[in-house]
mmCIF file of C-alpha atoms in Angstrom:
data_model
loop_
_atom_site.group_PDB
_atom_site.id
_atom_site.type_symbol
_atom_site.label_atom_id
_atom_site.label_comp_id
_atom_site.label_asym_id
_atom_site.label_seq_id
_atom_site.Cartn_x
_atom_site.Cartn_y
_atom_site.Cartn_z
ATOM 1 C CA MET A 1 74.526 1.232 22.608
ATOM 2 C CA ASP A 2 75.187 -2.277 23.523
ATOM 3 C CA GLY A 3 74.410 -3.787 26.884
ATOM 4 C CA SER A 4 70.683 -3.436 27.011
ATOM 5 C CA LYS A 5 68.693 -6.002 28.932
ATOM 6 C CA ASN A 6 66.204 -8.407 27.453
ATOM 7 C CA LEU A 7 62.849 -9.757 28.556
ATOM 8 C CA SER A 8 61.931 -13.316 27.621
ATOM 9 C CA ASN A 9 58.318 -12.184 27.236
ATOM 10 C CA MET A 10 57.792 -8.531 26.466
ATOM 11 C CA ASN A 11 55.730 -6.924 29.199
ATOM 12 C CA LEU A 12 54.722 -3.299 28.695
ATOM 13 C CA PHE A 13 54.173 -3.010 32.443
ATOM 14 C CA ALA A 14 57.768 -4.017 33.236
ATOM 15 C CA PRO A 15 60.076 -1.286 34.551
ATOM 16 C CA VAL A 16 62.216 0.764 32.180
ATOM 17 C CA SER A 17 65.287 -0.710 33.885
ATOM 18 C CA SER A 18 64.452 -4.081 32.324
ATOM 19 C CA LEU A 19 65.250 -2.808 28.802
ATOM 20 C CA MET A 20 67.343 0.337 29.153
ATOM 21 C CA THR A 21 71.008 0.495 28.276
ATOM 22 C CA ASP A 22 72.587 1.109 31.645
ATOM 23 C CA TYR A 23 75.156 3.790 32.405
ATOM 24 C CA LYS A 24 78.194 1.521 32.365
ATOM 25 C CA HIS A 25 77.479 0.766 28.679
ATOM 26 C CA LEU A 26 76.830 4.367 27.621
ATOM 27 C CA VAL A 27 79.206 6.599 25.737
ATOM 28 C CA THR A 28 78.783 10.177 26.941
ATOM 29 C CA VAL A 29 80.262 13.582 26.212
ATOM 30 C CA GLY A 30 80.517 16.785 28.199
ATOM 31 C CA PRO A 31 79.042 20.127 27.120
ATOM 32 C CA GLU A 32 82.541 21.590 26.632
ATOM 33 C CA ASP A 33 83.769 18.758 24.391
ATOM 34 C CA HIS A 34 84.449 19.621 20.765
ATOM 35 C CA LEU A 35 82.178 18.263 18.066
ATOM 36 C CA SER A 36 85.150 16.390 16.614
ATOM 37 C CA LYS A 37 84.710 14.002 19.560
ATOM 38 C CA VAL A 38 81.034 13.568 18.641
ATOM 39 C CA ARG A 39 82.027 12.762 15.054
ATOM 40 C CA GLU A 40 84.495 10.151 16.290
ATOM 41 C CA ILE A 41 81.826 8.529 18.480
ATOM 42 C CA PHE A 42 79.210 8.435 15.699
ATOM 43 C CA ASP A 43 81.816 7.092 13.245
ATOM 44 C CA ASN A 44 82.754 4.247 15.602
ATOM 45 C CA HIS A 45 79.337 3.232 16.963
ATOM 46 C CA THR A 46 75.911 2.418 15.567
ATOM 47 C CA PHE A 47 73.790 4.380 18.037
ATOM 48 C CA HIS A 48 72.170 7.712 17.192
ATOM 49 C CA HIS A 49 72.066 9.583 20.519
ATOM 50 C CA ILE A 50 74.834 10.636 22.877
ATOM 51 C CA PRO A 51 73.946 11.814 26.377
ATOM 52 C CA VAL A 52 75.663 15.026 27.455
ATOM 53 C CA VAL A 53 76.615 14.921 31.109
ATOM 54 C CA ASN A 54 78.204 17.132 33.700
ATOM 55 C CA PHE A 55 79.600 14.463 35.997
ATOM 56 C CA ARG A 56 76.557 12.124 35.996
ATOM 57 C CA GLU A 57 73.912 14.833 35.686
ATOM 58 C CA ILE A 58 72.261 14.823 32.252
ATOM 59 C CA VAL A 59 72.384 18.308 30.738
ATOM 60 C CA GLY A 60 71.527 17.478 27.139
ATOM 61 C CA ILE A 61 71.615 14.993 24.317
ATOM 62 C CA VAL A 62 73.170 15.081 20.853
ATOM 63 C CA SER A 63 71.344 13.253 18.099
ATOM 64 C CA LYS A 64 73.087 12.040 14.969
ATOM 65 C CA THR A 65 70.488 13.902 12.910
ATOM 66 C CA ASP A 66 71.208 17.232 14.645
ATOM 67 C CA PHE A 67 74.949 16.633 14.337
ATOM 68 C CA GLU A 68 74.687 15.892 10.611
ATOM 69 C CA HIS A 69 72.471 18.956 10.133
ATOM 70 C CA PHE A 70 75.088 21.120 11.852
ATOM 71 C CA VAL A 71 77.894 19.649 9.757
ATOM 72 C CA GLY A 72 75.834 19.989 6.564
ATOM 73 C CA GLY A 73 77.822 19.467 3.387
ATOM 74 C CA ASP A 74 80.941 20.819 5.044
ATOM 75 C CA GLY A 75 82.520 18.035 7.044
ATOM 76 C CA GLY A 76 85.550 20.203 7.761
ATOM 77 C CA ASP A 77 87.437 19.200 10.872
ATOM 78 C CA ALA A 78 88.409 22.809 11.614
ATOM 79 C CA ARG A 79 84.762 23.699 12.265
ATOM 80 C CA LEU A 80 84.289 20.576 14.421
ATOM 81 C CA ASN A 81 87.401 21.405 16.436
ATOM 82 C CA GLN A 82 85.983 24.848 17.244
ATOM 83 C CA ALA A 83 82.310 24.123 17.907
ATOM 84 C CA LEU A 84 81.306 22.656 21.254
ATOM 85 C CA VAL A 85 78.717 20.042 22.172
ATOM 86 C CA LYS A 86 76.719 22.685 24.074
ATOM 87 C CA ASP A 87 76.277 24.580 20.791
ATOM 88 C CA ILE A 88 74.067 21.862 19.262
ATOM 89 C CA MET A 89 72.820 19.692 22.130
ATOM 90 C CA ILE A 90 69.133 19.423 22.912
ATOM 91 C CA LYS A 91 68.651 20.910 26.374
ATOM 92 C CA ARG A 92 64.952 20.406 27.022
ATOM 93 C CA LEU A 93 64.697 16.694 27.600
ATOM 94 C CA GLY A 94 62.038 14.229 28.501
ATOM 95 C CA LYS A 95 63.318 11.952 31.241
ATOM 96 C CA VAL A 96 62.071 8.782 32.857
ATOM 97 C CA ASP A 97 62.801 6.949 36.072
ATOM 98 C CA PRO A 98 64.128 3.364 36.018
ATOM 99 C CA ASP A 99 60.959 2.275 37.843
ATOM 100 C CA ASP A 100 58.603 3.884 35.301
ATOM 101 C CA ARG A 101 56.732 1.352 33.198
ATOM 102 C CA LEU A 102 57.521 0.657 29.548
ATOM 103 C CA ASN A 103 53.968 1.578 28.524
ATOM 104 C CA VAL A 104 54.648 5.130 29.780
ATOM 105 C CA VAL A 105 57.802 5.247 27.657
ATOM 106 C CA VAL A 106 55.914 4.025 24.585
ATOM 107 C CA ASP A 107 53.307 6.759 25.116
ATOM 108 C CA ILE A 108 56.060 9.396 25.414
ATOM 109 C CA PHE A 109 57.709 8.154 22.212
ATOM 110 C CA ILE A 110 54.403 8.224 20.321
ATOM 111 C CA LEU A 111 53.112 11.564 21.620
ATOM 112 C CA ASN A 112 56.383 13.485 21.443
ATOM 113 C CA ARG A 113 58.146 11.635 18.637
ATOM 114 C CA PHE A 114 61.222 11.289 20.833
ATOM 115 C CA HIS A 115 63.844 8.806 19.748
ATOM 116 C CA ALA A 116 65.674 8.507 23.054
ATOM 117 C CA LEU A 117 64.859 9.082 26.701
ATOM 118 C CA PRO A 118 67.472 9.486 29.407
ATOM 119 C CA VAL A 119 66.756 7.373 32.475
ATOM 120 C CA VAL A 120 67.464 9.403 35.605
ATOM 121 C CA GLU A 121 67.484 8.446 39.268
ATOM 122 C CA ASN A 122 68.070 11.017 42.016
ATOM 123 C CA GLY A 123 69.349 13.490 39.411
ATOM 124 C CA ASP A 124 71.953 11.108 37.977
ATOM 125 C CA LEU A 125 71.896 9.540 34.529
ATOM 126 C CA VAL A 126 71.576 5.774 35.001
ATOM 127 C CA GLY A 127 70.718 4.755 31.442
ATOM 128 C CA ILE A 128 68.943 5.488 28.197
ATOM 129 C CA ILE A 129 66.029 3.847 26.429
ATOM 130 C CA THR A 130 65.119 4.084 22.758
ATOM 131 C CA PRO A 131 62.366 2.706 20.535
ATOM 132 C CA PHE A 132 65.042 0.370 19.141
ATOM 133 C CA ASP A 133 65.434 -1.237 22.601
ATOM 134 C CA ILE A 134 61.714 -1.986 22.660
ATOM 135 C CA LEU A 135 61.653 -3.252 19.068
ATOM 136 C CA ARG A 136 64.656 -5.497 19.719
ATOM 137 C CA ALA A 137 62.929 -7.001 22.773
ATOM 138 C CA LEU A 138 59.803 -7.641 20.691
ATOM 139 C CA ALA A 139 61.857 -9.230 17.903
ATOM 140 C CA GLU A 140 63.629 -11.521 20.378
ATOM 141 C CA GLU A 141 60.416 -12.522 22.107
ATOM 142 C CA LYS A 142 59.709 -16.233 22.051
ATOM 143 C CA PRO A 143 56.100 -17.236 21.420
ATOM 144 C CA ALA A 144 54.233 -19.124 24.139
ATOM 145 C CA GLN A 145 53.110 -21.605 21.485
ATOM 146 C CA PRO A 146 55.940 -21.906 18.926
ATOM 147 C CA HIS A 147 53.888 -24.156 16.655
ATOM 148 C CA MET A 148 51.518 -21.225 16.067
ATOM 149 C CA VAL A 149 54.238 -19.092 14.487
ATOM 150 C CA TYR A 150 54.375 -18.953 10.730
ATOM 151 C CA GLU A 151 57.854 -19.763 9.483
ATOM 152 C CA THR A 152 59.053 -18.926 5.991
ATOM 153 C CA GLN A 153 60.520 -21.762 4.049
ATOM 154 C CA GLN A 154 64.012 -21.435 2.663
ATOM 155 C CA PRO A 155 64.374 -22.252 -1.072
#
């Protein structure tokens, strides 16, 4: 999911909103959508989690892993045109608030082995945060003392 924010210096006490992918950049599905729509989304994007919403209320999430497990070896479109998102979505979700701190999110990821957390404010989905968002921010971080960073030499 493109559109996530970036911190110049990673701060684990910054709010979730500083790194989350916000709602306007999310691709979502509804619980009554057919799984053929999920396949199309996963085929056309690089992310691995699709929020399931009823209007803007988060009601579940579909992971690429769960989708591929459901499809199994049979990628038949007939089955995907019959099955609905609600048949495979994860309903019991961890959720965070945009004002929660990133260190709380990291703890949730580590303790629960979650790979995505919906960000909810007043009952509405406002974004999503993943371990990838945090890793990307760390990778883009600029050192305070650039001369202290080891650089590999190109042959």
